[in-house]
Amino acid sequence: MTDSAPPRVLTVAGSDSGGGAGIQADLKTMLALGVHGMSVIAAVTAQNSLGVQGYWELPAEAVRAQLDSVLGDIGAQAVKTGMLASPTLVETVAEVLAGVEAPVVVDPVGVSKHGDTLLVPEAVETLKTRLLPVATVVTPNLWEVAQLTGVKVEDDRDLREAADAILELGPAWALVKGGHLPGEPVDLLTDGTREFRFGAERHDNRHTHGTGCTLASAIASYLALGEDVPTAVEKAKTYVTGAIANGFALGAGIGPVDHAWRWRQPYGITGTP
């Protein structure tokens, strides 16, 4: 590796054949934010704008071999996890990441944008007991909060209770995403002591496939670039808001967010280069 090499970020997730979420969204986000993206594929999906037609897990030895190959030679300044599908894969990834010094961003993917299950029920406990304790930041949406903790968020006053319940499972930081609540979307970040709320304009755009993957990958990218957790989340939120605003139609269903929106619009959503 030369001195000019960019920071390296590793994603461990499922492949999205439609290109809007999963590994594909992660790598697009990393490129857009100026880091070198690397991937460990844990599952392959048959997926398009209408939903997930099927998925197939890779063998645990294949996932471990990919992890050992990348981390043993290239290394990473941050790691992001997404769809891991089964208890065996969750346990395999958690075991390896427990020995990694780089920050780990866990997107606890349980269901797709279309409502398709991407984590078998018996894997939830493994996720809670093995992977979340090694996480620097966990980024659940409201459905995932309920799945992991039993806490149901009815309005933004419940966000802190939800975040505290996530923190009890062991991560350093919890980012509870409030985008599914009515009104302006607010995400709450806390380490149990400090609390930050990140608001954003709600855009009238149904093409939001890949939002969660993109946010977690953006946070990991900014951590690799040297930002602290609150700053990384703030910058990632700005990037994702722009990607949602510029989401576009593909196929007959829900289209993806635009990972390249800053390249397509030189002055971005804030009016600054």
Short mmCIF file of C-alpha atoms in Angstrom, two decimals:
data_model
loop_
_atom_site.label_atom_id
_atom_site.label_comp_id
_atom_site.label_asym_id
_atom_site.label_seq_id
_atom_site.Cartn_x
_atom_site.Cartn_y
_atom_site.Cartn_z
CA MET A 1 0.00 0.00 0.00
CA THR A 2 1.33 3.42 -0.96
CA ASP A 3 1.00 6.60 1.07
CA SER A 4 -1.63 7.83 -1.41
CA ALA A 5 -4.03 4.94 -0.75
CA PRO A 6 -7.39 6.10 0.64
CA PRO A 7 -8.82 4.80 3.91
CA ARG A 8 -10.22 1.27 3.58
CA VAL A 9 -13.74 0.22 4.60
CA LEU A 10 -14.99 -3.36 4.59
CA THR A 11 -18.65 -4.29 4.17
CA VAL A 12 -19.94 -7.70 5.24
CA ALA A 13 -23.42 -8.10 3.81
CA GLY A 14 -25.67 -9.60 1.17
CA SER A 15 -25.55 -8.92 -2.56
CA ASP A 16 -28.51 -7.10 -4.16
CA SER A 17 -28.88 -8.13 -7.80
CA GLY A 18 -30.91 -4.97 -8.45
CA GLY A 19 -28.00 -2.78 -7.34
CA GLY A 20 -29.93 -0.56 -4.92
CA ALA A 21 -29.07 -2.01 -1.51
CA GLY A 22 -26.67 -4.44 0.14
CA ILE A 23 -23.09 -4.83 -1.04
CA GLN A 24 -23.75 -2.78 -4.16
CA ALA A 25 -25.12 0.20 -2.23
CA ASP A 26 -22.30 -0.04 0.28
CA LEU A 27 -19.55 0.07 -2.34
CA LYS A 28 -21.23 2.93 -4.24
CA THR A 29 -21.48 4.93 -1.01
CA MET A 30 -17.85 4.30 -0.14
CA LEU A 31 -16.68 5.39 -3.57
CA ALA A 32 -18.84 8.52 -3.41
CA LEU A 33 -17.31 9.47 -0.05
CA GLY A 34 -13.70 8.89 -1.06
CA VAL A 35 -12.75 5.64 0.67
CA HIS A 36 -11.69 2.28 -0.75
CA GLY A 37 -14.55 -0.20 -0.37
CA MET A 38 -13.99 -3.93 0.08
CA SER A 39 -16.60 -6.66 0.45
CA VAL A 40 -17.33 -9.94 2.14
CA ILE A 41 -20.46 -11.44 0.60
CA ALA A 42 -22.54 -13.35 3.14
CA ALA A 43 -25.56 -14.08 0.95
CA VAL A 44 -26.77 -13.66 -2.61
CA THR A 45 -30.27 -12.35 -3.31
CA ALA A 46 -32.49 -12.44 -6.36
CA GLN A 47 -33.92 -8.97 -5.95
CA ASN A 48 -35.43 -6.16 -7.99
CA SER A 49 -37.64 -3.10 -7.50
CA LEU A 50 -40.59 -5.33 -6.59
CA GLY A 51 -38.96 -7.27 -3.77
CA VAL A 52 -36.74 -10.21 -2.89
CA GLN A 53 -37.57 -13.32 -4.87
CA GLY A 54 -35.07 -15.49 -3.02
CA TYR A 55 -31.75 -15.59 -1.18
CA TRP A 56 -28.97 -18.07 -0.65
CA GLU A 57 -26.45 -17.96 2.19
CA LEU A 58 -22.80 -18.61 1.54
CA PRO A 59 -21.15 -21.33 3.65
CA ALA A 60 -19.61 -20.07 6.88
CA GLU A 61 -16.16 -21.18 5.71
CA ALA A 62 -16.52 -19.01 2.59
CA VAL A 63 -17.45 -15.98 4.68
CA ARG A 64 -14.59 -16.58 7.09
CA ALA A 65 -12.14 -17.05 4.22
CA GLN A 66 -13.16 -13.72 2.72
CA LEU A 67 -12.76 -11.99 6.09
CA ASP A 68 -9.35 -13.54 6.70
CA SER A 69 -8.22 -12.72 3.18
CA VAL A 70 -9.07 -9.03 3.33
CA LEU A 71 -8.25 -8.32 6.96
CA GLY A 72 -5.09 -10.42 6.97
CA ASP A 73 -3.54 -8.62 4.02
CA ILE A 74 -5.19 -5.26 3.40
CA GLY A 75 -6.78 -4.37 6.73
CA ALA A 76 -9.55 -1.84 7.29
CA GLN A 77 -10.08 1.50 9.02
CA ALA A 78 -13.78 0.68 9.50
CA VAL A 79 -16.15 -2.25 9.02
CA LYS A 80 -19.87 -2.25 8.23
CA THR A 81 -22.17 -5.26 8.54
CA GLY A 82 -25.55 -5.72 6.91
CA MET A 83 -27.56 -8.81 5.95
CA LEU A 84 -26.11 -11.87 7.68
CA ALA A 85 -29.17 -14.13 7.38
CA SER A 86 -28.43 -16.99 9.82
CA PRO A 87 -27.11 -17.68 13.34
CA THR A 88 -24.03 -19.39 11.91
CA LEU A 89 -23.08 -16.43 9.76
CA VAL A 90 -23.75 -13.91 12.53
CA GLU A 91 -21.57 -15.93 14.89
CA THR A 92 -18.80 -16.33 12.31
CA VAL A 93 -18.66 -12.61 11.57
CA ALA A 94 -18.87 -11.62 15.25
CA GLU A 95 -16.02 -13.95 16.16
CA VAL A 96 -13.71 -12.38 13.58
CA LEU A 97 -14.73 -8.77 14.28
CA ALA A 98 -14.16 -9.21 18.01
CA GLY A 99 -10.45 -9.23 17.17
CA VAL A 100 -10.55 -6.15 14.93
CA GLU A 101 -9.50 -2.76 16.31
CA ALA A 102 -11.28 -0.72 13.65
CA PRO A 103 -14.73 0.72 14.43
CA VAL A 104 -17.64 -1.55 13.49
CA VAL A 105 -20.98 -0.20 12.26
CA VAL A 106 -23.78 -2.76 12.53
CA ASP A 107 -26.92 -2.36 10.45
CA PRO A 108 -29.09 -5.10 12.04
CA VAL A 109 -30.90 -5.96 8.82
CA GLY A 110 -34.01 -7.97 9.54
CA VAL A 111 -36.38 -7.17 6.71
CA SER A 112 -36.18 -5.58 3.26
CA LYS A 113 -37.87 -2.36 2.16
CA HIS A 114 -40.60 -4.56 0.65
CA GLY A 115 -41.19 -6.50 3.87
CA ASP A 116 -39.19 -9.60 2.91
CA THR A 117 -37.46 -11.35 5.82
CA LEU A 118 -33.65 -11.28 5.56
CA LEU A 119 -32.78 -12.64 9.02
CA VAL A 120 -34.23 -15.90 10.27
CA PRO A 121 -35.92 -15.55 13.70
CA GLU A 122 -33.45 -17.86 15.43
CA ALA A 123 -30.59 -15.54 14.39
CA VAL A 124 -31.96 -12.57 16.36
CA GLU A 125 -30.63 -13.85 19.68
CA THR A 126 -27.20 -14.51 18.16
CA LEU A 127 -27.17 -10.98 16.77
CA LYS A 128 -28.01 -9.59 20.20
CA THR A 129 -25.51 -11.62 22.19
CA ARG A 130 -22.58 -11.96 19.79
CA LEU A 131 -22.50 -9.12 17.23
CA LEU A 132 -23.96 -6.08 18.99
CA PRO A 133 -21.40 -6.26 21.85
CA VAL A 134 -18.55 -5.73 19.34
CA ALA A 135 -20.26 -2.82 17.59
CA THR A 136 -19.14 0.78 17.75
CA VAL A 137 -22.47 2.00 16.34
CA VAL A 138 -25.74 0.10 15.78
CA THR A 139 -28.24 1.66 13.36
CA PRO A 140 -31.69 0.04 13.80
CA ASN A 141 -34.91 1.33 12.32
CA LEU A 142 -38.04 1.18 14.46
CA TRP A 143 -39.02 -2.32 13.32
CA GLU A 144 -35.53 -3.59 14.15
CA VAL A 145 -35.64 -1.90 17.57
CA ALA A 146 -38.83 -3.81 18.36
CA GLN A 147 -37.32 -7.04 17.05
CA LEU A 148 -34.18 -6.65 19.17
CA THR A 149 -35.59 -5.14 22.38
CA GLY A 150 -39.38 -5.34 22.38
CA VAL A 151 -39.59 -1.54 22.65
CA LYS A 152 -42.22 -0.04 20.35
CA VAL A 153 -41.62 3.57 19.36
CA GLU A 154 -44.87 5.49 18.89
CA ASP A 155 -43.41 8.99 18.61
CA ASP A 156 -40.07 10.77 18.97
CA ARG A 157 -40.42 10.86 22.77
CA ASP A 158 -39.82 7.09 22.75
CA LEU A 159 -36.55 7.28 20.82
CA ARG A 160 -34.33 7.58 23.90
CA GLU A 161 -35.98 4.60 25.60
CA ALA A 162 -35.37 2.59 22.43
CA ALA A 163 -31.74 3.71 22.21
CA ASP A 164 -31.09 2.85 25.85
CA ALA A 165 -32.54 -0.61 25.30
CA ILE A 166 -30.17 -1.11 22.36
CA LEU A 167 -27.21 0.09 24.45
CA GLU A 168 -28.00 -2.56 27.07
CA LEU A 169 -27.06 -5.13 24.43
CA GLY A 170 -23.47 -3.88 24.41
CA PRO A 171 -22.65 -1.45 21.57
CA ALA A 172 -20.81 1.80 22.30
CA TRP A 173 -23.38 3.94 20.46
CA ALA A 174 -26.99 3.48 19.33
CA LEU A 175 -28.49 5.39 16.42
CA VAL A 176 -32.25 4.87 16.35
CA LYS A 177 -33.70 5.94 13.01
CA GLY A 178 -37.05 7.70 13.28
CA GLY A 179 -37.81 8.01 9.59
CA HIS A 180 -40.96 5.88 9.84
CA LEU A 181 -42.55 8.20 12.40
CA PRO A 182 -45.01 10.87 11.21
CA GLY A 183 -43.72 14.40 10.74
CA GLU A 184 -40.16 15.48 10.07
CA PRO A 185 -37.74 12.54 10.38
CA VAL A 186 -35.49 12.61 13.45
CA ASP A 187 -32.72 10.13 14.30
CA LEU A 188 -31.39 9.88 17.85
CA LEU A 189 -27.76 9.02 18.63
CA THR A 190 -26.52 8.33 22.15
CA ASP A 191 -23.76 6.55 24.03
CA GLY A 192 -25.85 6.60 27.20
CA THR A 193 -24.39 9.91 28.37
CA ARG A 194 -24.35 12.20 25.37
CA GLU A 195 -27.39 12.61 23.13
CA PHE A 196 -27.63 14.02 19.61
CA ARG A 197 -30.71 14.45 17.44
CA PHE A 198 -30.43 14.74 13.69
CA GLY A 199 -33.37 16.13 11.79
CA ALA A 200 -33.89 16.37 8.05
CA GLU A 201 -36.45 17.49 5.53
CA ARG A 202 -38.88 14.76 4.50
CA HIS A 203 -38.78 14.38 0.74
CA ASP A 204 -41.83 13.32 -1.26
CA ASN A 205 -40.01 10.48 -2.98
CA ARG A 206 -40.99 6.82 -2.80
CA HIS A 207 -37.71 5.65 -4.30
CA THR A 208 -35.84 4.94 -1.08
CA HIS A 209 -34.48 1.42 -1.61
CA GLY A 210 -31.11 1.03 0.12
CA THR A 211 -31.49 3.87 2.63
CA GLY A 212 -30.38 1.86 5.67
CA CYS A 213 -27.42 0.25 3.93
CA THR A 214 -26.34 3.62 2.59
CA LEU A 215 -26.51 5.36 5.96
CA ALA A 216 -24.50 2.68 7.77
CA SER A 217 -21.89 2.62 5.01
CA ALA A 218 -21.63 6.40 5.05
CA ILE A 219 -21.08 6.38 8.82
CA ALA A 220 -18.35 3.74 8.43
CA SER A 221 -16.75 5.77 5.65
CA TYR A 222 -16.60 8.94 7.71
CA LEU A 223 -15.22 7.02 10.70
CA ALA A 224 -12.48 5.68 8.43
CA LEU A 225 -11.78 9.25 7.34
CA GLY A 226 -11.08 10.16 10.98
CA GLU A 227 -14.35 11.70 12.17
CA ASP A 228 -15.70 10.97 15.65
CA VAL A 229 -19.04 9.15 15.90
CA PRO A 230 -21.37 12.18 16.23
CA THR A 231 -19.67 13.99 13.33
CA ALA A 232 -19.65 10.85 11.20
CA VAL A 233 -23.38 10.38 11.78
CA GLU A 234 -24.13 14.04 11.05
CA LYS A 235 -22.22 13.96 7.76
CA ALA A 236 -23.70 10.59 6.81
CA LYS A 237 -27.19 11.91 7.47
CA THR A 238 -26.57 14.85 5.12
CA TYR A 239 -25.30 12.53 2.40
CA VAL A 240 -28.25 10.14 2.74
CA THR A 241 -30.78 12.98 2.75
CA GLY A 242 -29.41 14.13 -0.59
CA ALA A 243 -29.44 10.55 -1.91
CA ILE A 244 -33.11 10.18 -0.93
CA ALA A 245 -34.04 13.53 -2.46
CA ASN A 246 -32.56 12.34 -5.75
CA GLY A 247 -33.83 8.76 -5.69
CA PHE A 248 -35.05 7.59 -9.07
CA ALA A 249 -37.48 5.10 -10.58
CA LEU A 250 -36.24 1.70 -11.76
CA GLY A 251 -38.53 -1.13 -12.78
CA ALA A 252 -42.14 -1.24 -11.63
CA GLY A 253 -41.62 -0.88 -7.89
CA ILE A 254 -39.47 1.05 -5.41
CA GLY A 255 -36.38 2.59 -6.98
CA PRO A 256 -33.04 3.24 -5.27
CA VAL A 257 -31.59 6.31 -3.63
CA ASP A 258 -28.99 8.05 -5.79
CA HIS A 259 -25.54 7.31 -4.37
CA ALA A 260 -23.94 9.58 -6.98
CA TRP A 261 -26.14 12.62 -6.38
CA ARG A 262 -23.20 14.85 -5.50
CA TRP A 263 -21.53 14.01 -8.80
CA ARG A 264 -24.70 14.61 -10.80
CA GLN A 265 -25.49 17.88 -8.99
CA PRO A 266 -22.26 19.83 -8.49
CA TYR A 267 -23.77 22.12 -5.86
CA GLY A 268 -25.62 19.53 -3.82
CA ILE A 269 -28.66 20.11 -1.59
CA THR A 270 -27.08 22.77 0.59
CA GLY A 271 -26.04 25.12 -2.21
CA THR A 272 -22.34 24.67 -1.47
CA PRO A 273 -19.81 22.76 -3.60
#
